[in-house]
Amino acid sequence: MSFQIDFLVSIGMFITMIFLLLHFVLSSDYQTDLEAKFKFYKINKYILPNIIDYAYTFSIILNSSEQLINEIVEFDYKNLKMNINPNSTMIFDENGNTVQYDVINTTIKFVVNVSANITKVFYIYVNDNTNATHQNIYVNGNNSINESITPMRAIEIIWHENLIKLSNRSYSKLRNIVKADFNITIGNFSYGVEAKGKNIVSFYQPIIYEENATLKKGILKFMVIQ
Amino acid sequence: MKGYLYTLEVVISIALLMIAITFVYKTEAQISFEHHLLKEYGINALQFLDANHTLRKFVYENNETYIETLLRNYIPKAINYEFSNNCDMINVPENKTVVTVSYYLAGYMNVYKPKKICLYLWG
């Protein structure tokens, strides 16, 4: 009799253990993590490379012991050994204001006022987009000091053109690649399905992006909808 | 009958071992995924500040506090972090698993002055 009780208890324990084992292996948390990882991998590999592009950036530094009015700043991409489209240049001052410029072949010219003994820095962003066009402005002034130019660096950037390309792509095709509903947003741009009220796993990346013909700092969010 | 019970004991032992192994495997897999995300967030935030010409200015002005304030905008609130201009580990918890992101800068403006900075992140 006691043998039979022992046997039943053992069988009970065995079944419980097997059940617990299966439960842990197939537990939803663990699977969600793996699934989300896999889907992020798909977004990272197949979608983001089409929208995240590269740009080159460098700074121009001006310093003068006396005040300068209408000082011309001038640089030539040829001298910088850069094979890019000068029309894709964007220039910003330290406060993030856009600076208008003139393009003559591969030379960029713009005009600034410099206060005495105050370093002024301008940030240049440019890429090799051959389609970029630019409205030239007339630049007039004096070129009395030499500017310093920092080495160029490549940075990640999202151009508006790439967002347009993404919005023209079929969502259902991309959904088949990711194997889940997803949503990508940056600034006013959104692609994919609405994630409101649904379980999401999200990841975000701060990035510089182009909107309304200027560069902005923003956060690229991509969400996998569970 | 006794031999049969021994077999049953062996089966139960194997099941217990498998549960233990599953626990260990599950924990490691989750930790590595979390660590990967922490690192990704840290690298992205530093690269972004560098791309918009903010990082170098405050690193070379030794303004760690301001960089930490800026980073808060780009790292999720659930993640804790500590930024160090010289990679010291002051204010980094000893009892937590901390991910370190090292970032190298060549200089600022037109001055060549290589520097290594560190961002420590933990959950």
XYZ file of C-alpha atoms in Angstrom:
349
model
C 0.000 0.000 0.000
C 2.768 2.441 1.059
C 4.563 1.556 -2.181
C 1.553 2.602 -4.199
C 1.289 5.935 -2.300
C 5.017 6.590 -2.844
C 4.600 5.732 -6.501
C 1.652 8.118 -6.924
C 3.526 10.930 -5.131
C 6.540 10.381 -7.353
C 4.420 10.395 -10.503
C 2.725 13.610 -9.268
C 6.099 15.241 -8.628
C 7.393 14.123 -12.013
C 4.417 15.545 -13.880
C 4.659 18.809 -11.887
C 8.350 19.107 -12.721
C 7.798 18.477 -16.420
C 4.984 21.049 -16.429
C 7.162 23.634 -14.667
C 10.002 22.915 -17.071
C 7.795 23.484 -20.116
C 6.311 26.560 -18.501
C 9.730 28.170 -17.951
C 10.998 27.305 -21.405
C 7.936 28.661 -23.136
C 7.220 31.505 -20.676
C 5.860 34.581 -22.437
C 8.430 37.049 -21.042
C 11.317 35.109 -22.388
C 9.658 34.621 -25.735
C 8.631 38.283 -25.974
C 12.240 39.302 -25.452
C 13.519 36.948 -28.102
C 10.768 37.873 -30.528
C 11.251 41.601 -29.980
C 15.002 41.184 -30.444
C 14.428 39.316 -33.684
C 11.968 41.932 -34.992
C 14.255 44.833 -34.053
C 17.008 43.022 -35.880
C 14.796 42.899 -38.978
C 13.949 46.627 -38.727
C 17.610 47.450 -38.161
C 18.743 45.380 -41.099
C 16.066 45.982 -43.713
C 14.387 49.311 -42.964
C 16.649 51.694 -41.056
C 19.596 51.465 -43.499
C 17.244 52.879 -46.146
C 16.418 55.963 -44.128
C 19.518 56.602 -42.027
C 22.091 58.200 -44.264
C 25.462 59.799 -43.753
C 26.495 63.430 -43.904
C 29.824 65.133 -43.418
C 30.228 67.839 -40.869
C 32.982 70.229 -39.927
C 33.308 73.583 -38.216
C 34.662 76.935 -39.312
C 36.199 79.029 -36.563
C 36.637 82.782 -36.734
C 38.565 84.874 -34.297
C 39.576 88.493 -34.612
C 41.093 91.041 -32.261
C 38.923 93.738 -33.825
C 35.306 93.970 -34.814
C 34.585 92.973 -38.406
C 31.487 93.917 -40.361
C 30.482 91.952 -43.469
C 33.397 89.583 -43.237
C 33.385 87.039 -46.056
C 33.935 83.419 -45.097
C 34.987 81.300 -48.024
C 36.011 77.680 -48.512
C 36.464 75.378 -51.487
C 35.447 71.716 -51.315
C 38.139 70.899 -53.837
C 40.793 72.081 -51.390
C 39.143 69.989 -48.716
C 39.460 66.960 -51.030
C 35.721 66.398 -50.919
C 33.816 65.046 -53.865
C 30.336 66.208 -52.929
C 27.537 68.354 -54.249
C 28.116 71.885 -52.835
C 24.398 72.610 -53.287
C 23.605 70.155 -50.482
C 25.520 72.332 -47.975
C 23.712 73.521 -44.862
C 25.357 76.102 -42.620
C 24.345 76.910 -39.036
C 25.673 79.344 -36.478
C 26.190 78.465 -32.792
C 22.542 79.194 -32.009
C 21.292 76.833 -34.698
C 20.229 79.605 -37.089
C 20.569 78.838 -40.793
C 23.178 80.868 -42.650
C 22.510 81.715 -46.320
C 25.371 81.303 -48.747
C 26.486 81.546 -52.345
C 27.903 78.670 -54.424
C 30.426 79.269 -57.178
C 31.487 75.905 -58.651
C 32.842 74.112 -55.578
C 33.352 77.239 -53.487
C 30.990 78.330 -50.719
C 30.793 81.941 -49.611
C 28.844 83.598 -46.837
C 29.070 86.814 -44.910
C 29.155 87.377 -41.137
C 29.784 90.030 -38.501
C 32.472 89.221 -35.941
C 32.831 90.904 -32.536
C 36.315 91.657 -31.230
C 38.006 88.779 -29.339
C 34.944 86.547 -29.433
C 35.311 83.209 -31.188
C 32.574 82.573 -33.684
C 31.861 79.041 -34.905
C 29.830 77.844 -37.879
C 28.791 74.258 -38.420
C 28.676 72.884 -41.949
C 26.710 69.791 -42.965
C 26.998 68.387 -46.470
C 26.403 65.130 -48.291
C 26.939 63.683 -51.732
C 23.312 63.991 -52.799
C 23.580 64.986 -56.443
C 19.894 66.019 -56.614
C 20.191 68.807 -54.041
C 19.505 72.312 -55.309
C 20.213 75.609 -53.634
C 19.032 79.193 -53.985
C 22.162 81.339 -54.175
C 22.359 84.705 -52.437
C 24.542 87.633 -53.373
C 27.512 87.902 -51.010
C 29.384 91.167 -50.644
C 31.990 92.185 -48.068
C 35.672 92.019 -47.133
C 37.851 89.010 -46.601
C 40.292 90.248 -43.981
C 40.978 87.219 -41.740
C 41.794 83.569 -42.287
C 39.321 81.077 -40.914
C 40.269 77.773 -39.280
C 38.520 74.668 -40.561
C 38.266 71.552 -38.378
C 38.681 68.035 -39.811
C 35.619 66.503 -41.377
C 33.605 63.761 -39.726
C 30.880 61.483 -41.029
C 27.688 61.468 -38.963
C 24.339 59.719 -39.184
C 21.511 61.829 -40.522
C 18.006 61.345 -41.934
C 17.348 63.345 -45.099
C 13.773 64.247 -45.932
C 14.151 62.535 -49.297
C 14.702 59.163 -47.583
C 11.538 59.592 -45.514
C 9.575 60.254 -48.707
C 11.042 57.083 -50.212
C 10.010 55.106 -47.130
C 6.468 56.487 -47.179
C 6.166 55.350 -50.808
C 7.085 51.780 -49.912
C 4.386 49.193 -49.358
C 3.769 48.682 -45.646
C 2.457 45.152 -46.133
C 5.694 44.104 -47.858
C 7.832 45.516 -45.048
C 5.482 43.969 -42.503
C 6.138 40.587 -44.067
C 9.864 41.107 -43.564
C 9.525 42.197 -39.941
C 6.784 39.613 -39.257
C 4.968 42.061 -37.020
C 3.164 45.375 -37.113
C 5.515 48.243 -36.509
C 5.696 52.011 -36.469
C 8.551 54.426 -37.194
C 8.340 58.096 -36.205
C 10.645 61.083 -36.403
C 9.439 64.688 -36.006
C 6.170 65.036 -37.925
C 6.843 61.911 -39.933
C 5.198 58.607 -39.116
C 5.186 55.304 -40.987
C 3.391 52.099 -40.107
C 0.331 51.398 -38.037
C -0.947 53.402 -35.053
C 0.472 52.013 -31.834
C -1.996 53.674 -29.474
C -3.652 51.347 -26.976
C -1.549 48.373 -28.031
C 1.307 46.507 -26.387
C 4.520 47.758 -27.867
C 8.219 47.150 -27.508
C 9.994 50.322 -28.534
C 13.506 51.505 -29.130
C 14.629 55.006 -29.871
C 17.658 56.704 -31.258
C 18.472 60.419 -31.113
C 19.451 61.635 -34.556
C 19.722 64.750 -36.720
C 17.039 64.902 -39.418
C 15.927 67.232 -42.165
C 12.495 68.848 -41.967
C 11.213 71.920 -43.783
C 14.586 72.400 -45.483
C 16.487 72.699 -42.223
C 18.233 70.274 -39.881
C 16.631 69.426 -36.550
C 17.528 67.347 -33.556
C 15.008 64.610 -32.952
C 14.357 61.110 -31.772
C 13.792 58.281 -34.203
C 11.359 55.888 -32.523
C 10.670 52.460 -33.813
C 8.055 50.319 -32.205
C 7.168 46.688 -32.640
C 3.508 46.116 -31.899
C 2.890 42.852 -30.057
C 9.659 -2.988 -7.816
C 12.658 -1.439 -5.996
C 14.616 -1.159 -9.264
C 11.656 0.583 -10.839
C 11.589 3.142 -8.031
C 15.311 3.844 -8.490
C 14.621 4.544 -12.163
C 11.861 6.919 -11.141
C 14.233 8.715 -8.750
C 16.739 9.117 -11.562
C 14.046 10.571 -13.822
C 12.991 13.042 -11.088
C 16.644 14.048 -10.555
C 17.096 14.668 -14.287
C 13.936 16.800 -14.344
C 15.210 18.861 -11.383
C 18.558 19.348 -13.093
C 16.884 20.472 -16.311
C 14.806 23.020 -14.407
C 17.940 24.390 -12.767
C 19.740 24.590 -16.136
C 16.730 26.305 -17.718
C 16.748 28.930 -14.955
C 20.418 29.678 -15.477
C 20.111 29.841 -19.276
C 17.012 32.056 -19.125
C 18.626 34.597 -16.777
C 21.807 34.864 -18.879
C 19.912 35.363 -22.123
C 17.819 38.160 -20.664
C 20.786 39.894 -19.078
C 22.786 39.923 -22.308
C 19.846 41.412 -24.237
C 19.388 44.141 -21.615
C 23.106 44.881 -21.636
C 23.079 45.127 -25.380
C 20.228 47.664 -25.215
C 21.960 49.710 -22.497
C 25.093 49.873 -24.597
C 23.119 50.810 -27.717
C 21.341 53.648 -25.907
C 24.636 54.918 -24.481
C 26.512 54.866 -27.795
C 23.611 56.471 -29.682
C 23.279 59.286 -27.145
C 27.012 60.119 -27.184
C 27.235 59.918 -30.988
C 24.226 62.200 -31.320
C 25.674 64.849 -28.978
C 28.925 64.637 -30.909
C 27.131 64.933 -34.256
C 25.377 68.130 -33.215
C 28.652 69.634 -31.963
C 27.607 69.736 -28.313
C 29.652 66.961 -26.738
C 33.154 68.237 -27.418
C 32.433 71.751 -26.220
C 31.315 70.635 -22.757
C 33.838 67.789 -22.461
C 36.739 70.178 -23.040
C 35.136 72.715 -20.686
C 34.964 69.911 -18.075
C 31.232 70.446 -17.643
C 30.157 66.893 -16.741
C 26.939 68.044 -15.077
C 25.647 69.736 -18.215
C 26.421 66.692 -20.370
C 24.502 64.522 -17.893
C 21.540 66.903 -18.132
C 21.637 66.718 -21.938
C 21.915 62.932 -21.908
C 18.713 62.674 -19.863
C 16.784 63.743 -22.990
C 18.137 60.862 -25.017
C 18.343 57.954 -22.591
C 15.102 56.341 -21.330
C 14.142 57.276 -17.779
C 14.265 53.641 -16.648
C 18.013 53.631 -17.282
C 20.414 55.165 -14.783
C 23.719 56.536 -15.958
C 26.806 58.420 -14.903
C 29.038 60.373 -17.256
C 32.725 60.828 -16.577
C 35.147 63.108 -18.339
C 38.151 61.084 -17.215
C 36.570 57.636 -16.825
C 36.681 57.670 -13.036
C 33.966 55.571 -11.419
C 32.769 57.989 -8.747
C 28.979 57.667 -8.227
C 28.868 54.354 -10.080
C 27.124 51.708 -7.914
C 29.253 48.750 -6.853
C 26.397 46.331 -6.288
C 24.873 46.565 -9.778
C 25.836 45.256 -13.181
C 27.087 48.335 -15.000
C 27.670 48.657 -18.745
C 30.482 51.001 -19.795
C 30.555 52.905 -23.075
C 33.982 54.360 -23.869
C 34.171 57.170 -26.421
C 37.309 58.713 -27.869
C 37.654 62.328 -28.949
C 40.576 63.666 -30.965
C 40.191 67.277 -29.917
C 38.058 70.367 -29.946
C 37.961 73.257 -32.420
C 41.364 73.242 -34.076
C 43.256 71.875 -31.070
C 44.435 68.262 -31.105
C 43.941 66.896 -27.601
C 42.921 63.224 -27.507
C 40.622 62.239 -24.687
C 38.736 59.172 -23.527
C 35.340 59.686 -21.920
C 33.066 57.108 -20.319
C 29.356 56.657 -19.899
C 28.235 54.104 -17.304
C 24.718 52.707 -17.581
C 22.720 50.361 -15.393
C 19.104 49.294 -15.070
